[in-house]
Short mmCIF file of C-alpha atoms in Angstrom, two decimals:
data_model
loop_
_atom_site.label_atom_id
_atom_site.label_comp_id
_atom_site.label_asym_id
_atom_site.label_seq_id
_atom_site.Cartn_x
_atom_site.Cartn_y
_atom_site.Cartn_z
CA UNK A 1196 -233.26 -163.88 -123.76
CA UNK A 1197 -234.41 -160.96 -125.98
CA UNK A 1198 -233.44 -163.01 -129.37
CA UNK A 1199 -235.88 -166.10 -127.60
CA UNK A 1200 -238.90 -163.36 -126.83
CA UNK A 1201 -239.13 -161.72 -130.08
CA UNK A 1202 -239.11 -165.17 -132.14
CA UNK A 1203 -241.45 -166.40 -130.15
CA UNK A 1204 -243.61 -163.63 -129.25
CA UNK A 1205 -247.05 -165.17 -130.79
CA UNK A 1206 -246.33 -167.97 -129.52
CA UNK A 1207 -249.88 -170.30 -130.26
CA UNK A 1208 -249.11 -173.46 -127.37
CA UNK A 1209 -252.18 -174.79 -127.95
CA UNK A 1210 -252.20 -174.34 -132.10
CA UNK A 1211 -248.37 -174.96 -132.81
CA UNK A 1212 -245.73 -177.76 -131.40
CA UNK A 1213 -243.33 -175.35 -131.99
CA UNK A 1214 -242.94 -171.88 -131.32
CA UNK A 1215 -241.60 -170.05 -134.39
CA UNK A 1216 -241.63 -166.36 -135.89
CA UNK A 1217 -244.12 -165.65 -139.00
CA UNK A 1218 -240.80 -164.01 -140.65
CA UNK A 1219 -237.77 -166.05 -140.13
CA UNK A 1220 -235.49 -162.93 -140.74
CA UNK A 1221 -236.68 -162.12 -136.96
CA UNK A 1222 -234.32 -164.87 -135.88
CA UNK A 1223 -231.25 -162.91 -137.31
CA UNK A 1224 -231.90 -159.50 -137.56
CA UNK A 1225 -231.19 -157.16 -134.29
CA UNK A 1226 -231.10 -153.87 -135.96
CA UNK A 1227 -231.86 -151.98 -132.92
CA UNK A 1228 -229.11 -149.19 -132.46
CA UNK A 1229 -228.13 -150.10 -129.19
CA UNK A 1230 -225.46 -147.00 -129.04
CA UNK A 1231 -224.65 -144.67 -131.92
CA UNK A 1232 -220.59 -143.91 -132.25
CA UNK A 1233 -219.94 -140.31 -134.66
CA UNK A 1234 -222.79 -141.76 -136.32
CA UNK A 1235 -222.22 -145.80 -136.98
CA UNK A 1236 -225.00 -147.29 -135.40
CA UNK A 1237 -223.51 -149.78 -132.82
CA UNK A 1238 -226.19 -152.64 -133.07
CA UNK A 1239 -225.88 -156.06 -130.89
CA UNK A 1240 -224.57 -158.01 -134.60
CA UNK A 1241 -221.98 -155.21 -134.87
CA UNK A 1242 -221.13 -155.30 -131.44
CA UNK A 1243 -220.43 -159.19 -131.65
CA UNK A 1244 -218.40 -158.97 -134.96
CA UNK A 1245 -216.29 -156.33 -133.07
CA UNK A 1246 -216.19 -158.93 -129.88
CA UNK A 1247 -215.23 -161.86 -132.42
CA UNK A 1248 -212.15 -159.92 -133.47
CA UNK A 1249 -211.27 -158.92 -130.42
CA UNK A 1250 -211.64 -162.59 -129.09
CA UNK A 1251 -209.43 -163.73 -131.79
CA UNK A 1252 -206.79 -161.70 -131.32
CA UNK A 1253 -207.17 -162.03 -127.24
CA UNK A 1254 -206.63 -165.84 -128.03
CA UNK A 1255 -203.49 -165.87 -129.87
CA UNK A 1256 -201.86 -162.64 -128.08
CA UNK A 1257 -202.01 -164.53 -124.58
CA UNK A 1258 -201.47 -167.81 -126.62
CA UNK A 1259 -198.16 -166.52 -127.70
CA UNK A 1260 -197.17 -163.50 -125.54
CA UNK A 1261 -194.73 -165.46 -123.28
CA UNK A 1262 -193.09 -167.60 -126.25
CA UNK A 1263 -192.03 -170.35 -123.28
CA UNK A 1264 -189.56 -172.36 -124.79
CA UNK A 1265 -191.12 -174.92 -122.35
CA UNK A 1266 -194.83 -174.05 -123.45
CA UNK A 1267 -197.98 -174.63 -121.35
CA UNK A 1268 -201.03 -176.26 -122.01
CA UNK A 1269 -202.84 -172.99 -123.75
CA UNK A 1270 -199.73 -171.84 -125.68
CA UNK A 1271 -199.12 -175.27 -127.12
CA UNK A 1272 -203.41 -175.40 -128.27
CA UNK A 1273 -202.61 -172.23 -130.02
CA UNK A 1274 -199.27 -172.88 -131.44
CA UNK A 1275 -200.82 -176.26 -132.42
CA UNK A 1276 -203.94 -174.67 -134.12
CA UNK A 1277 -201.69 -172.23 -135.95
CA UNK A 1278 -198.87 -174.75 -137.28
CA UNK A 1279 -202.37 -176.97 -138.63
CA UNK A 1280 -203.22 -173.91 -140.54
CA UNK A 1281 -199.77 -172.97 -142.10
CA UNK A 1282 -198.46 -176.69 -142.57
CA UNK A 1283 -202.19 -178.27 -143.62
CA UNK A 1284 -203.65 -175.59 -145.27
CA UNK A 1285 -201.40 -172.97 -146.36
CA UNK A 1286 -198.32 -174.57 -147.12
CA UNK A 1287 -199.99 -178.07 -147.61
CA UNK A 1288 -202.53 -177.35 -150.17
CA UNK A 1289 -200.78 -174.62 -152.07
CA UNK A 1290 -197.56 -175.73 -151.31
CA UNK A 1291 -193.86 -173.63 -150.48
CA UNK A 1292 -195.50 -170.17 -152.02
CA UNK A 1293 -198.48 -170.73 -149.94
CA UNK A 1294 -196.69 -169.32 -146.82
CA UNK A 1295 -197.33 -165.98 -148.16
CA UNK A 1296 -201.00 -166.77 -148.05
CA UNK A 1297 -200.52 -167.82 -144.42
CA UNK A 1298 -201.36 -164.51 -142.73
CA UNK A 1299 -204.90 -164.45 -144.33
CA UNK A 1300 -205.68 -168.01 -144.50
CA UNK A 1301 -205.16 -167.93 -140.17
CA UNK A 1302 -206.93 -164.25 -140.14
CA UNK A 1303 -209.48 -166.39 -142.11
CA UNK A 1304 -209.88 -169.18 -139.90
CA UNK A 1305 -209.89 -167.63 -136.02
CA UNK A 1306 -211.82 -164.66 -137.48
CA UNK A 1307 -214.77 -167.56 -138.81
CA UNK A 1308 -213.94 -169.88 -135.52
CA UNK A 1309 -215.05 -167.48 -132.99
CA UNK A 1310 -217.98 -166.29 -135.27
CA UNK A 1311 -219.15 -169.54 -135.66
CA UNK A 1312 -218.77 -169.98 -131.66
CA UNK A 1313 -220.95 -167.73 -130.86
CA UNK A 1314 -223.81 -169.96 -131.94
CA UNK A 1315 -223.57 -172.13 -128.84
CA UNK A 1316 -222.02 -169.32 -126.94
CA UNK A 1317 -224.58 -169.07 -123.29
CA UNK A 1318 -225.40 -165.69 -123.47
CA UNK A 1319 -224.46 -164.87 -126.97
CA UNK A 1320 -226.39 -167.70 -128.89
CA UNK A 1321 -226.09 -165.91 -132.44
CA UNK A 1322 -223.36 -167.05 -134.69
CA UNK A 1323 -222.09 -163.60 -137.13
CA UNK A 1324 -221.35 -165.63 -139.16
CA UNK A 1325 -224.91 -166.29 -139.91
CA UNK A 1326 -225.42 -162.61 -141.26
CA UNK A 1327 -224.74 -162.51 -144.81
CA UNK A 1328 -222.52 -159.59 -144.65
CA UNK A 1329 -219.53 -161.72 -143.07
CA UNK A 1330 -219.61 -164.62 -145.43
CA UNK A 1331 -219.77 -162.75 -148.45
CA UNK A 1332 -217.50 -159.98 -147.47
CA UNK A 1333 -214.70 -163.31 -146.75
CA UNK A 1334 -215.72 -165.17 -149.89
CA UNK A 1335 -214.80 -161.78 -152.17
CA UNK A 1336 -211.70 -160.79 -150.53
CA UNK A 1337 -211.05 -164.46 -151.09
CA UNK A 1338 -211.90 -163.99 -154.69
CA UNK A 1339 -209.66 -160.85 -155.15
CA UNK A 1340 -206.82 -162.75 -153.99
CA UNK A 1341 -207.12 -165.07 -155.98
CA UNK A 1342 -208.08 -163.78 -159.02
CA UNK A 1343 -205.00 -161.14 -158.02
CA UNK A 1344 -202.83 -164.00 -157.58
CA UNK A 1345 -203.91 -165.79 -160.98
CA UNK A 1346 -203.01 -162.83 -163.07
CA UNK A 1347 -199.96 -161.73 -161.17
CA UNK A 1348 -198.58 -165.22 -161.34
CA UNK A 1349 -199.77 -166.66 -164.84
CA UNK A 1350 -200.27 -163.01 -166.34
CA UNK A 1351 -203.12 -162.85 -168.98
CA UNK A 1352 -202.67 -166.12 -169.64
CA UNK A 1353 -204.72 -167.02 -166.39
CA UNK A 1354 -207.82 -165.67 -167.95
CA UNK A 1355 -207.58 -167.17 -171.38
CA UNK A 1356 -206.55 -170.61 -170.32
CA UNK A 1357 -209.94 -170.48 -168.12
CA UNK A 1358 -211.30 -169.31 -171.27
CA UNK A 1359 -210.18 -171.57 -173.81
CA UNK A 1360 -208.61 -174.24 -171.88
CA UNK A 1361 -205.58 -176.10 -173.29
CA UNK A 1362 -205.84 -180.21 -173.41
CA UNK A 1363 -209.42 -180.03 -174.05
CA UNK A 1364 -210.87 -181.14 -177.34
CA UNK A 1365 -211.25 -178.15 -179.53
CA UNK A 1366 -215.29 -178.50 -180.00
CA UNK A 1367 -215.73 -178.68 -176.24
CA UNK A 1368 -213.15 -175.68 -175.75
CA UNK A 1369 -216.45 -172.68 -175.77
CA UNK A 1370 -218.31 -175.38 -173.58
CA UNK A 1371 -215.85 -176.05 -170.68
CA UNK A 1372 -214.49 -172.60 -171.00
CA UNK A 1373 -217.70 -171.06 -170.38
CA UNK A 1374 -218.39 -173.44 -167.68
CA UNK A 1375 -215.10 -172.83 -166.25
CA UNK A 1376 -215.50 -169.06 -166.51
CA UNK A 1377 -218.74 -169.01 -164.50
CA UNK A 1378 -217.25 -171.56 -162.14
CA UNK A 1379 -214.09 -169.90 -161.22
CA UNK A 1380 -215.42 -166.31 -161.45
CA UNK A 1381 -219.40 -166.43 -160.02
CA UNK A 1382 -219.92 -169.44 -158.89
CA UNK A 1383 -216.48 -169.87 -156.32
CA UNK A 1384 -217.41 -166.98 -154.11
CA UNK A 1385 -221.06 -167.56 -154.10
CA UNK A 1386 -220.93 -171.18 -152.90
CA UNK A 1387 -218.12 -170.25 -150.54
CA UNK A 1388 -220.28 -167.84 -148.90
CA UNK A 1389 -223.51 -169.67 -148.89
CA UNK A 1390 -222.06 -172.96 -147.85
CA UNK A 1391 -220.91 -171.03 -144.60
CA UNK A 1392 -223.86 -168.58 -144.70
CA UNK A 1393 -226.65 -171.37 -144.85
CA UNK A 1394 -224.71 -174.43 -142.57
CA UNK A 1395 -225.02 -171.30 -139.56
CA UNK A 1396 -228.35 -170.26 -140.40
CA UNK A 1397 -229.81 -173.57 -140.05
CA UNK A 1398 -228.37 -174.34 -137.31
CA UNK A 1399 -229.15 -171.07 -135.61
CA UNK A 1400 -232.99 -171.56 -136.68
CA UNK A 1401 -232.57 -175.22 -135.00
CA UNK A 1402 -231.00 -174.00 -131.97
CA UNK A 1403 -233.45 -171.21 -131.05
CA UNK A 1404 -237.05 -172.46 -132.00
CA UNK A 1405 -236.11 -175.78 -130.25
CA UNK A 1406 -234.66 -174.12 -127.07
CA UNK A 1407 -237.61 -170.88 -127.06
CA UNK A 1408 -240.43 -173.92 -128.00
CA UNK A 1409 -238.89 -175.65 -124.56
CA UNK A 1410 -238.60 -172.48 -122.63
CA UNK A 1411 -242.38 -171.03 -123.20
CA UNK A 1412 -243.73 -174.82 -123.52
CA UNK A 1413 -241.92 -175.48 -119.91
CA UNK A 1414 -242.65 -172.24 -117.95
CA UNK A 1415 -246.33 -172.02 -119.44
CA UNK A 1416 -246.63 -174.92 -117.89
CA UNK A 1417 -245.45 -174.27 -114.21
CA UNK A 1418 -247.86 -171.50 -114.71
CA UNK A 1419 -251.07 -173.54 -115.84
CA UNK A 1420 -251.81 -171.79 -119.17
CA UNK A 1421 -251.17 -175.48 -120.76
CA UNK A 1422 -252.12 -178.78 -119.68
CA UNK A 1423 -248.91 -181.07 -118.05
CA UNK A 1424 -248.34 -183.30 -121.12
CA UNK A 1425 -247.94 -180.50 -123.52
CA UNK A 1426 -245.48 -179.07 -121.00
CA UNK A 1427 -243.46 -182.62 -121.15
CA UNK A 1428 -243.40 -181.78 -124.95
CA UNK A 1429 -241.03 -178.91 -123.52
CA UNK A 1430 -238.81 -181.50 -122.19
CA UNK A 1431 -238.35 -183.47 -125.59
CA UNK A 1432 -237.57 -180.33 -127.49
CA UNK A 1433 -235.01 -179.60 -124.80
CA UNK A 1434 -233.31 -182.90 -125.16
CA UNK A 1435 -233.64 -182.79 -129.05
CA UNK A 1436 -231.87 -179.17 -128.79
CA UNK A 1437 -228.98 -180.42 -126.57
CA UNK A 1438 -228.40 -183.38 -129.40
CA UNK A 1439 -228.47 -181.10 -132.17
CA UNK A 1440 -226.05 -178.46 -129.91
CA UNK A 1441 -223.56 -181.63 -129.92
CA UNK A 1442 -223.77 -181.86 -133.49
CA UNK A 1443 -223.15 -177.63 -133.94
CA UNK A 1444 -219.92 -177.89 -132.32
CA UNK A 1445 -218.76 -179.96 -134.97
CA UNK A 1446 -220.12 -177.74 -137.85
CA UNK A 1447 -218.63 -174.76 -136.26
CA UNK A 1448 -215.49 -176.17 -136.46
CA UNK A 1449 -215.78 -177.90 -140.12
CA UNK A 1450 -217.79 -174.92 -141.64
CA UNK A 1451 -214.68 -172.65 -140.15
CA UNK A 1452 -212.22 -175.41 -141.59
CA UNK A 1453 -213.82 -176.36 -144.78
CA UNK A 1454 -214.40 -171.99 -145.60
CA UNK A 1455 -210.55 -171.74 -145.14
CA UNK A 1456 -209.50 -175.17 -146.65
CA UNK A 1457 -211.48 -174.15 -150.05
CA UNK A 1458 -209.76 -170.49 -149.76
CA UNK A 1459 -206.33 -171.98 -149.70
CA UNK A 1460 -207.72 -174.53 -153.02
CA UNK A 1461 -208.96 -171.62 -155.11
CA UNK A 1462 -205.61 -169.78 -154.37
CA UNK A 1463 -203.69 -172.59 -155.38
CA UNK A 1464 -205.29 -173.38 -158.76
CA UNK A 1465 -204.58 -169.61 -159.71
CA UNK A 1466 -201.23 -169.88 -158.47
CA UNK A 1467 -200.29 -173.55 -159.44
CA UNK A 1468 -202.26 -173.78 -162.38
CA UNK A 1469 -201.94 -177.46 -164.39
CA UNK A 1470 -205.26 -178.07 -165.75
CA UNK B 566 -249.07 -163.15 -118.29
CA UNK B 567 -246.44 -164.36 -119.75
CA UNK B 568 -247.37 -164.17 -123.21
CA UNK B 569 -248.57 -160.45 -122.26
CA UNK B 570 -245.10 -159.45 -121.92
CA UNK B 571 -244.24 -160.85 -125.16
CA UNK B 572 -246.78 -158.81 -126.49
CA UNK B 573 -245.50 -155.73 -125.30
CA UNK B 574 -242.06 -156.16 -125.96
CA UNK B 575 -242.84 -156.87 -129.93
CA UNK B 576 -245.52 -153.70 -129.66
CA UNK B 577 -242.92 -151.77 -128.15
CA UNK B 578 -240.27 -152.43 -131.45
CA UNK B 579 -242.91 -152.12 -133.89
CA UNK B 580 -244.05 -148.75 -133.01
CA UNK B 581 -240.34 -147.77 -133.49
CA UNK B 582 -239.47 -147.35 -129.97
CA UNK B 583 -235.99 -147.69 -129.73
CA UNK B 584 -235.96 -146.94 -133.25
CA UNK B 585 -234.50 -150.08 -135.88
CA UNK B 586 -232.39 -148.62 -138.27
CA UNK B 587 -233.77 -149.96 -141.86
CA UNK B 588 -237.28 -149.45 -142.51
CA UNK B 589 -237.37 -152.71 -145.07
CA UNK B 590 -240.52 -154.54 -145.52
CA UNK B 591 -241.77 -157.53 -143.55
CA UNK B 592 -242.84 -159.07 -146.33
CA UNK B 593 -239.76 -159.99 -147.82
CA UNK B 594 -239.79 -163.38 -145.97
CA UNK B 595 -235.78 -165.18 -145.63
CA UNK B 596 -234.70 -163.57 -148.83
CA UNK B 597 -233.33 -160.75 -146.81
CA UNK B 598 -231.17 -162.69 -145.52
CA UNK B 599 -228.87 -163.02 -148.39
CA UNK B 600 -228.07 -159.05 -148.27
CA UNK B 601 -225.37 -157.71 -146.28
CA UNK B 602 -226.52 -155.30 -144.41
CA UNK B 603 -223.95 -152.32 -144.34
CA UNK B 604 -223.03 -151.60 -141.06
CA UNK B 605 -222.60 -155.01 -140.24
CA UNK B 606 -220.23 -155.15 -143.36
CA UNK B 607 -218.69 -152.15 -142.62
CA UNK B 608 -218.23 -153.86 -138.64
CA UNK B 609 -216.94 -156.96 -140.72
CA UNK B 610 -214.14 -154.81 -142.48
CA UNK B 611 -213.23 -153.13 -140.08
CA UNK B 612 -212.84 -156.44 -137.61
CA UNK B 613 -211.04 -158.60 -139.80
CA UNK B 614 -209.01 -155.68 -141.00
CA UNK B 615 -207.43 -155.59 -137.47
CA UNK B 616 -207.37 -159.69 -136.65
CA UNK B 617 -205.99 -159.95 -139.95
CA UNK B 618 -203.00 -156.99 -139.23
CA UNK B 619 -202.85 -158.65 -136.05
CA UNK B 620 -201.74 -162.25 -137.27
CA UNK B 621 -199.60 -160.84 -139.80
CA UNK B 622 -197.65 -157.99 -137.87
CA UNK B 623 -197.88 -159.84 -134.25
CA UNK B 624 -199.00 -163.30 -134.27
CA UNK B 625 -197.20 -165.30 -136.99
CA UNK B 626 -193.42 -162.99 -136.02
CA UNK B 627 -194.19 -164.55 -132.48
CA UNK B 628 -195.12 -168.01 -133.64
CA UNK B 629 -191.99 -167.93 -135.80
CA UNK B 630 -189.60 -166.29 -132.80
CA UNK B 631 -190.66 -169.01 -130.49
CA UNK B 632 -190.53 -171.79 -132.26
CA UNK B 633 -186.84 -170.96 -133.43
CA UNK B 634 -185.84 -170.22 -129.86
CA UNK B 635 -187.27 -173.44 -129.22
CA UNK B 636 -185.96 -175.63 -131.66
CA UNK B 637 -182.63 -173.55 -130.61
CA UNK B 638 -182.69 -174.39 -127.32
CA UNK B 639 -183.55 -178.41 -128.17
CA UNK B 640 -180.56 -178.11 -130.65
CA UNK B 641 -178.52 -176.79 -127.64
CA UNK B 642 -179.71 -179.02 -125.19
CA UNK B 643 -179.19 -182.01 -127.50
CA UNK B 644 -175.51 -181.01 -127.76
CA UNK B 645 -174.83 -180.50 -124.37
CA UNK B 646 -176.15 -184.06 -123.31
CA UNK B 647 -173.77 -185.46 -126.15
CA UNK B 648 -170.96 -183.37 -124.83
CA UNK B 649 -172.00 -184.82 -121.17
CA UNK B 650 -172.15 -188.36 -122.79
CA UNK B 651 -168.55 -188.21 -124.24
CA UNK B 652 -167.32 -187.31 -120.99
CA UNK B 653 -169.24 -189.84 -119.48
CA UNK B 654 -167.65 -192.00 -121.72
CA UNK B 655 -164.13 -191.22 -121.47
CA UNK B 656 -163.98 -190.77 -117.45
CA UNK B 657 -165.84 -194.68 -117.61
CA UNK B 658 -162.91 -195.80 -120.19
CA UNK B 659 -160.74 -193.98 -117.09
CA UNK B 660 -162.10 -195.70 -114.42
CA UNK B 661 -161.79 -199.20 -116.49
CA UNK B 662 -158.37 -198.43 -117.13
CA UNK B 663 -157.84 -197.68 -113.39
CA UNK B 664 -159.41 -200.40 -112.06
CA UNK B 665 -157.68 -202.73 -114.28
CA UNK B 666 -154.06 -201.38 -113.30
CA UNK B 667 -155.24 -201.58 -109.10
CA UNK B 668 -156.14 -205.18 -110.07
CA UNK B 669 -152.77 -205.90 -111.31
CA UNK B 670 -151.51 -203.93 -109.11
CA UNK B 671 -153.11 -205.41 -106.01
CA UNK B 672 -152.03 -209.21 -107.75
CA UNK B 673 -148.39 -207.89 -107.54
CA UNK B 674 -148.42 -207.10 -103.99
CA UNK B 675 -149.99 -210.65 -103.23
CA UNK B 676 -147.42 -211.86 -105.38
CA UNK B 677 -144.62 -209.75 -103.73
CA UNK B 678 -145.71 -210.76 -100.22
CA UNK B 679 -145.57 -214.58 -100.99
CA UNK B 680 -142.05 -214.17 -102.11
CA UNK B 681 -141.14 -212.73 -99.63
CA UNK B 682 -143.56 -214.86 -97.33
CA UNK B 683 -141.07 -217.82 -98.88
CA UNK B 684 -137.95 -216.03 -98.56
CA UNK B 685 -138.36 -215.31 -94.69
CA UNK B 686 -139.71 -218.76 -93.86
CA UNK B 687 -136.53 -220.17 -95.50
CA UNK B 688 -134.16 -218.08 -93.90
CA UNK B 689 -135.71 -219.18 -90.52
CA UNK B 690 -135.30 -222.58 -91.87
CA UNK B 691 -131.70 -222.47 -92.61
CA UNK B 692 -130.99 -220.53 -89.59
CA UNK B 693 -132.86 -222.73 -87.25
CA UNK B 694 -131.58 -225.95 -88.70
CA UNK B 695 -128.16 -224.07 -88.12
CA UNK B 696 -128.39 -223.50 -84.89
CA UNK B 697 -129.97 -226.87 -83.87
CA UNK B 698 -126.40 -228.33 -86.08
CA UNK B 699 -124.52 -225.59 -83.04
CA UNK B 700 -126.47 -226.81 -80.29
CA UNK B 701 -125.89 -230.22 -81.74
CA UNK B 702 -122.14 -229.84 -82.00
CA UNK B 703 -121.27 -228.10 -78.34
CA UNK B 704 -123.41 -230.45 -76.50
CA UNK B 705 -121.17 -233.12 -78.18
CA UNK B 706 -118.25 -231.27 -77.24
CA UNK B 707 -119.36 -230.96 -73.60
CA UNK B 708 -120.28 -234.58 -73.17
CA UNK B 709 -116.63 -235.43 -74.53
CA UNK B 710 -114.93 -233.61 -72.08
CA UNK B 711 -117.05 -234.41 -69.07
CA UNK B 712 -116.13 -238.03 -70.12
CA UNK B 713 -112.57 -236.99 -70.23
CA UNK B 714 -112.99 -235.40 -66.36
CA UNK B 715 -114.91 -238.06 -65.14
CA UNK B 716 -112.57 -240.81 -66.53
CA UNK B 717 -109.59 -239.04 -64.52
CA UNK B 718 -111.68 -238.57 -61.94
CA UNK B 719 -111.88 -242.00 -61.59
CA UNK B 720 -108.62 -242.97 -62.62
CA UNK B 721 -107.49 -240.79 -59.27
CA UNK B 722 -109.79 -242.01 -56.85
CA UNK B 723 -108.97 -245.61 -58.30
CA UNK B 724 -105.18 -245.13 -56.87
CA UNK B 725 -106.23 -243.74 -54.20
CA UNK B 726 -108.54 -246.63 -53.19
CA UNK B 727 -105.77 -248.80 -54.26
CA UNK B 728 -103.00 -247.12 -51.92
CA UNK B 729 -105.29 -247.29 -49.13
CA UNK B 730 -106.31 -251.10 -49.87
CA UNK B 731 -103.18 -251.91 -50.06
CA UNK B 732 -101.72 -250.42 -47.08
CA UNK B 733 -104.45 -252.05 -45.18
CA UNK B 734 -103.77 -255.48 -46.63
CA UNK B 735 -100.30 -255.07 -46.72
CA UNK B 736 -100.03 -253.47 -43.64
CA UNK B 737 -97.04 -254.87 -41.30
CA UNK B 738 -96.34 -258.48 -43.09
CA UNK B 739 -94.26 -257.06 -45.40
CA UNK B 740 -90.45 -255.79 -44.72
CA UNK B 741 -89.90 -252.25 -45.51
CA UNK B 742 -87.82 -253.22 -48.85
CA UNK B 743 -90.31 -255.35 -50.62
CA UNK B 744 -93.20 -252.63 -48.96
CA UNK B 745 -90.81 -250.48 -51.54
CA UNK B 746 -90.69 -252.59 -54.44
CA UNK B 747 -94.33 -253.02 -54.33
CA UNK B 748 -95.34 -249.18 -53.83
CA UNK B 749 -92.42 -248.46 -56.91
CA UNK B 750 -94.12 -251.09 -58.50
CA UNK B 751 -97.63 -250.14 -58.37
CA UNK B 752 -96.44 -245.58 -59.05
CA UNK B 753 -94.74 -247.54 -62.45
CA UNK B 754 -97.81 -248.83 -63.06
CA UNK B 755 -99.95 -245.91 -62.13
CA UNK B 756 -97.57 -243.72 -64.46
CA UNK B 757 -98.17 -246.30 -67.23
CA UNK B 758 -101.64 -245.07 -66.81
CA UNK B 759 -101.35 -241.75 -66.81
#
């Protein structure tokens, strides 16, 4: 409930219909050291990082630690969710080679899952993957690999065929090159980040000012500070927040999907490259 | 009141008590958001480091191990129930070929006992028809002779009757020679009987 009080700490009922914070960055920053460990502050954002990874690993190790040859419910879910990775993803959109990819690209997509889970997690209600430092840290060490892989693969060539591209018209070769340049080597891990970065944000923002605007609006209410029809107002924002919870659960799951899916595309036009 | 609590709480964090960590300015409305902030990068490393060790070192090995034991023991399993089926198969062609012998068999010891069904009624047959042809024969021969006895029979009692007629009719009217004659006479004719 801390997270709730602090956005809406000056909290206006009878000014504002909803309850929001005059800085929006108080919605998403917890700096607070909670504990210090030889020095690395141990905030509540670090803490839940740490708890995603251990979550994700937690999920596969007792997905897979009995390797039943008749499996169970739980152990087929995970086997399922990791053959959809390697056979849609990995080996699907990059093809045969992409199997060497496979590690990361399922690192890449548990690792975002459970991040993204948090948002609608009771008691956790913060996504870590809404704090820049996760996105962008993903999106580059998607970038290395594939630039990596590009040059590795294609050698030089991988650079100057992005550069000058072959098949193109030679008066449009400086254009699309240079468009093509910023595309593949600025742009790519930008968007990647953002798109994941801003899709969690939003919803985050949605989430909390709906659900603190129906907690103060409700319980101000049962204590008489507002009259009984602004505390029905409560109510609305409650149900609104419940609808728009419905629709998170399927942006956690496409914003995890569509972060790995566009990894597993940028690796395979370095590695497979055609155009 | 409730509000007053609010207030404290966000009085309490402003005036640095516990203490947050980056001293950056308020001002700086949601563009903040768009920079890392390091220990939460550092946290970020340092997580996905290990997931990502994790899936490659544990999870993917394990995925792999147990989907080749199971596709293994399906493999396995698969061959078994064909070896099971050709057994099946054969033992049924056994028990066909079985079943159609006891058939014939079973219509060769009908036939058997009807031959010899026929045989023994026609031996009983003969042999009764025989005997009756015995019985038939002897009962002939014993009604020959027992006309034979009773003819004689009669033939003796005849001269007996006779003798005694006569002597009774004869009686004392005739002389002792022609009472001779006569009884010579009649033993001639007696012996031309006999």
């Amino acid at each position: 409930m801390d997270e709730l009080i602090l956005a809406t700490a000056e909290c206006d009922l009878n000014e504002n219909a909803v309850c929001a914070p005059e800085n929006v960055k108080d919605l998403f920053e917890f700096r607070v050291e909670v504990i210090n460990i030889l020095g690395f502050p141990i905030t509540r954002t670090v803490f839940l990082i740490f708890l995603a990874g251990a979550l994700a690993i937690a999920l596969l190790y007792f997905g897979l630690r009995k390797r039943a040859t008749q499996p169970g419910k739980y152990q087929l879910s995970i086997e399922g969710l990791m053959t959809f990775v390697k056979d849609e993803i990995a080996v699907g959109i990059i093809g045969p080679t992409g199997i060497k990819y496979y590690p990361y690209l399922m690192a890449l997509f548990i690792f975002i899952l459970i991040g993204n889970v948090f948002e609608i997690t009771p008691f956790v209600n913060f996504p870590i993957t809404s704090r820049m430092a996760i996105p962008l840290f993903l999106s580059l060490l998607t970038w290395v690999i594939f630039v990596f892989a590009g040059f590795k693969r294609n050698g030089l060539s991988y650079l100057t065929d992005i550069i000058w591209p072959p098949g193109v018209p030679v008066f449009l070769k400086p254009l699309v090159g240079l468009i093509e340049f910023f595309s593949t080597f600025l742009v790519r891990p930008f968007s990647l980040a953002v798109r994941l970065f801003a899709n969690l944000v939003a919803g985050h923002v949605m989430l909390t000012l709906l659900l603190s605007t129906a907690f103060i609006s409700i319980t101000a209410m049962l204590s008489g500070e507002i009259g009984i029809v602004k505390g029905l107002f409560g109510f609305a924002w409650w149900a609104l927040a419940l609808a728009i919870f419905m629709f998170e659960v399927i942006v956690i799951l496409l914003q995890a999907y569509i972060f790995t899916l566009l990894s597993a595309v940028y690796i395979d036009t370095s590695v497979n490259v055609e155009h | 009141m409730l509000m007053h609590v609010f207030a404290q709480i966000v009085l309490a964090t402003e005036e640095g008590v516990p203490v947050p960590i980056s001293e950056e300015a308020d001002s700086g409305g949601g563009i903040d958001l768009l920079l890392p902030a390091a220990e939460e990068l550092i946290a970020g490393i340092i997580a996905f480091s290990i997931v990502f060790f994790f899936v490659w070192k544990w999870a993917i090995p394990a995925l792999n191990a147990t989907l080749a034991a199971r596709q293994q023991a399906i493999a396995a399993e698969l061959e078994s129930a064909e070896k099971a089926k050709l057994e099946a198969e054969s033992l049924l062609t056994d028990y066909r070929t079985q079943v159609a012998g006891a058939k014939e068999e079973a219509a060769q010891i009908v036939s058997d006992a009807r031959d010899a069904g026929e045989s023994v009624k026609a031996d009983i047959v003969t042999r009764a028809e025989t005997e009756a042809e015995q019985v038939k024969v002897r009962a002939q021969e014993e009604i020959d002779s027992e006309r034979v006895r009773v003819a004689s029979d009669l033939k003796r009692q005849v001269a007996d009757l006779s003798i005694d007629v006569a002597q009774k009719v004869v009686g004392s009217s005739i002389d002792a020679n022609s009472q001779r004659e006569l009884v010579d006479r009649y033993i001639d004719e007696l012996g031309g009987v006999r």
